[in-house]
Amino acid sequence: MIGVTHIPVLCEEAIQNLVSAECSLFVDATVGGGGHAYHILERYKDIRLIGLDVDEGALSIAQEVLKGYGERVKLARGNFKDLKEILNGMGVFSFDGILFDLGLSMYQLMGGRGFSFNDDCLSDMRMDNRAALTAYDVVNTYRYDALKKIISEYGEEEKAHKIAKAIVDARKKGPIETSRELAGIVLKAKRRRGKIHPATKTFQAIRIEVNGETKNLRAGVNDAIGMLNRQGKIGVISFHSLEDRTIKEIFKTSAMVNAMTKKPIRPERGEIRSNPSSRSAKLRVAEKK
Ligand SMILES: C[S@@+](CC[C@H](N)C(=O)[O-])C[C@H]1O[C@@H](n2cnc3c(N)ncnc32)[C@H](O)[C@@H]1O
């Protein structure tokens, strides 16, 4: 999958709001394809960067992209929910800035791992291939109530009841094997309106469930706030309203940070045109008191 390019979203805005000449150690909690990390290292020649990712394939791309920066970069495989433990294990107890760029990288979306509606492979959707739960398990073993709840809560999908019922009905004929099959079932249950694929919210919900994304985000962001140096900046790029609301609430209620963005920073029209997957991105920034 090396060769798949992930275009970093809100890259200029993230760098301008999170990094400065005073920044000596920066943490990229979702280093992915190394896009943001590359631009940070390129612009600030004295900065050191730690990059974390739970996906081993993504991390090997970051390794390749960032290999020219030698000792200035350290990469580690791990889940940002364990941020403090991972960094402490590397002898790091504080840092000057951190970015969480949530969502999927192109590498994951195009990697035939069930994240895409067109995937003919077994529905998987794990970011960490060591984890036990897969999308296949959720779709084929969760009862109607549990499916409806996650599709409604994590997908914020109005038609959750219809979709959950359609999934349960479909699997009476045999297991739902592929993501393409799942997308087809949702498409039948929910009519297509506009350009967005009708299964978008359902796929989002199942992915959040499989990867424990809501819990992980709270844990990671809270660890990060605790470890930031005074006046250090934390930035989170989110891609759906559930994530954005969580971040807004943490930044507003934490006694340790001041929110710098009353309204989230959105991509300019030009960025959306050249990289349509940036369309729903929102960046929120806070500063450590
Ligand atoms: C949108 S991509 C990041 C792209 C990156 N900023 C770039 O410019 O190339 C998000 C990455 O976060 C990783 N990720 C998601 N949840 C994670 C978690 N809980 N811990 C660590 N990495 C995670 C994914 O594996 C994915 O590679």
Short mmCIF file of N, CA and C and ligand atoms in Angstrom, two decimals, residues 6-8 28-36 52-55 58 78-81 101-105 108 127 216 239, ligand 1:
data_model
loop_
_atom_site.label_atom_id
_atom_site.label_comp_id
_atom_site.label_asym_id
_atom_site.label_seq_id
_atom_site.Cartn_x
_atom_site.Cartn_y
_atom_site.Cartn_z
N HIS A 6 -1.94 9.97 1.24
CA HIS A 6 -2.96 10.60 2.07
C HIS A 6 -2.63 12.09 2.11
N ILE A 7 -3.57 12.92 1.67
CA ILE A 7 -3.31 14.36 1.68
C ILE A 7 -3.69 14.89 3.07
N PRO A 8 -2.74 15.49 3.80
CA PRO A 8 -3.08 15.97 5.14
C PRO A 8 -4.13 17.07 5.10
N ASP A 28 2.60 13.80 17.31
CA ASP A 28 1.53 13.54 16.34
C ASP A 28 0.89 12.23 16.78
N ALA A 29 -0.28 12.34 17.40
CA ALA A 29 -0.91 11.16 18.02
C ALA A 29 -1.53 10.22 17.00
N THR A 30 -1.65 10.66 15.75
CA THR A 30 -2.24 9.85 14.66
C THR A 30 -1.38 10.08 13.41
N VAL A 31 -0.15 9.61 13.46
CA VAL A 31 0.82 10.02 12.43
C VAL A 31 0.43 9.54 11.03
N GLY A 32 -0.31 8.43 10.94
CA GLY A 32 -0.88 7.96 9.66
C GLY A 32 0.15 7.89 8.55
N GLY A 33 -0.12 8.58 7.47
CA GLY A 33 0.82 8.59 6.34
C GLY A 33 1.96 9.59 6.52
N GLY A 34 2.05 10.20 7.69
CA GLY A 34 3.16 11.11 7.97
C GLY A 34 3.01 12.49 7.34
N GLY A 35 1.81 12.80 6.82
CA GLY A 35 1.60 14.06 6.10
C GLY A 35 1.83 15.30 6.96
N HIS A 36 1.07 15.44 8.05
CA HIS A 36 1.24 16.60 8.91
C HIS A 36 2.66 16.61 9.49
N LEU A 52 2.70 8.58 16.63
CA LEU A 52 2.05 7.39 17.17
C LEU A 52 0.97 6.94 16.19
N ASP A 53 0.82 5.66 16.01
CA ASP A 53 -0.34 5.17 15.25
C ASP A 53 -0.60 3.73 15.68
N VAL A 54 -1.87 3.37 15.70
CA VAL A 54 -2.27 2.04 16.13
C VAL A 54 -2.18 1.05 14.97
N ASP A 55 -2.11 1.58 13.75
CA ASP A 55 -2.16 0.75 12.54
C ASP A 55 -0.73 0.50 12.05
N ALA A 58 0.02 1.80 8.50
CA ALA A 58 0.14 3.26 8.43
C ALA A 58 1.51 3.67 8.96
N GLY A 78 0.96 2.25 18.79
CA GLY A 78 0.18 2.22 20.02
C GLY A 78 -1.10 3.00 19.86
N ASN A 79 -1.98 2.80 20.82
CA ASN A 79 -3.28 3.47 20.80
C ASN A 79 -3.17 4.75 21.64
N PHE A 80 -3.66 5.86 21.13
CA PHE A 80 -3.51 7.11 21.88
C PHE A 80 -4.30 7.11 23.19
N LYS A 81 -5.15 6.10 23.38
CA LYS A 81 -5.82 6.02 24.70
C LYS A 81 -4.77 5.75 25.78
N ASP A 101 -5.42 13.78 14.48
CA ASP A 101 -6.13 13.90 13.21
C ASP A 101 -6.98 12.64 13.07
N LEU A 102 -8.25 12.74 13.41
CA LEU A 102 -9.08 11.54 13.52
C LEU A 102 -9.54 11.07 12.14
N GLY A 103 -10.28 10.02 12.14
CA GLY A 103 -10.78 9.54 10.85
C GLY A 103 -9.82 8.54 10.23
N LEU A 104 -10.03 8.32 8.96
CA LEU A 104 -9.29 7.26 8.26
C LEU A 104 -8.25 7.87 7.34
N SER A 105 -7.16 7.13 7.14
CA SER A 105 -6.22 7.58 6.12
C SER A 105 -6.60 6.90 4.80
N GLN A 108 -5.95 3.30 4.70
CA GLN A 108 -6.94 2.40 5.30
C GLN A 108 -8.17 2.26 4.40
N MET A 127 -8.67 -0.87 12.96
CA MET A 127 -7.45 -0.11 12.73
C MET A 127 -6.26 -0.89 13.29
N ASN A 216 -11.63 6.00 23.42
CA ASN A 216 -10.21 6.27 23.17
C ASN A 216 -9.93 7.76 23.07
N PHE A 239 -14.09 14.59 12.17
CA PHE A 239 -14.79 14.44 10.88
C PHE A 239 -16.29 14.19 11.02
C1 LIG B 1 -6.64 10.61 9.16
S1 LIG B 1 -5.34 9.53 9.52
C2 LIG B 1 -3.97 10.56 9.92
C3 LIG B 1 -3.27 11.09 8.73
C4 LIG B 1 -2.04 11.89 9.04
N1 LIG B 1 -2.30 13.06 9.84
C5 LIG B 1 -1.35 12.30 7.75
O1 LIG B 1 -1.35 13.51 7.44
O2 LIG B 1 -0.85 11.43 7.04
C6 LIG B 1 -5.76 8.93 11.10
C7 LIG B 1 -4.81 7.90 11.66
O3 LIG B 1 -5.11 7.76 13.05
C8 LIG B 1 -4.90 6.42 13.40
N2 LIG B 1 -5.67 6.16 14.61
C9 LIG B 1 -7.00 6.12 14.74
N3 LIG B 1 -7.33 5.88 16.02
C10 LIG B 1 -6.17 5.79 16.70
C11 LIG B 1 -5.86 5.56 18.08
N4 LIG B 1 -6.83 5.37 18.97
N5 LIG B 1 -4.58 5.54 18.43
C12 LIG B 1 -3.58 5.75 17.51
N6 LIG B 1 -3.82 5.95 16.20
C13 LIG B 1 -5.10 5.97 15.81
C14 LIG B 1 -5.36 5.64 12.20
O4 LIG B 1 -4.78 4.37 12.18
C15 LIG B 1 -4.91 6.53 11.04
O5 LIG B 1 -3.67 6.13 10.53
#
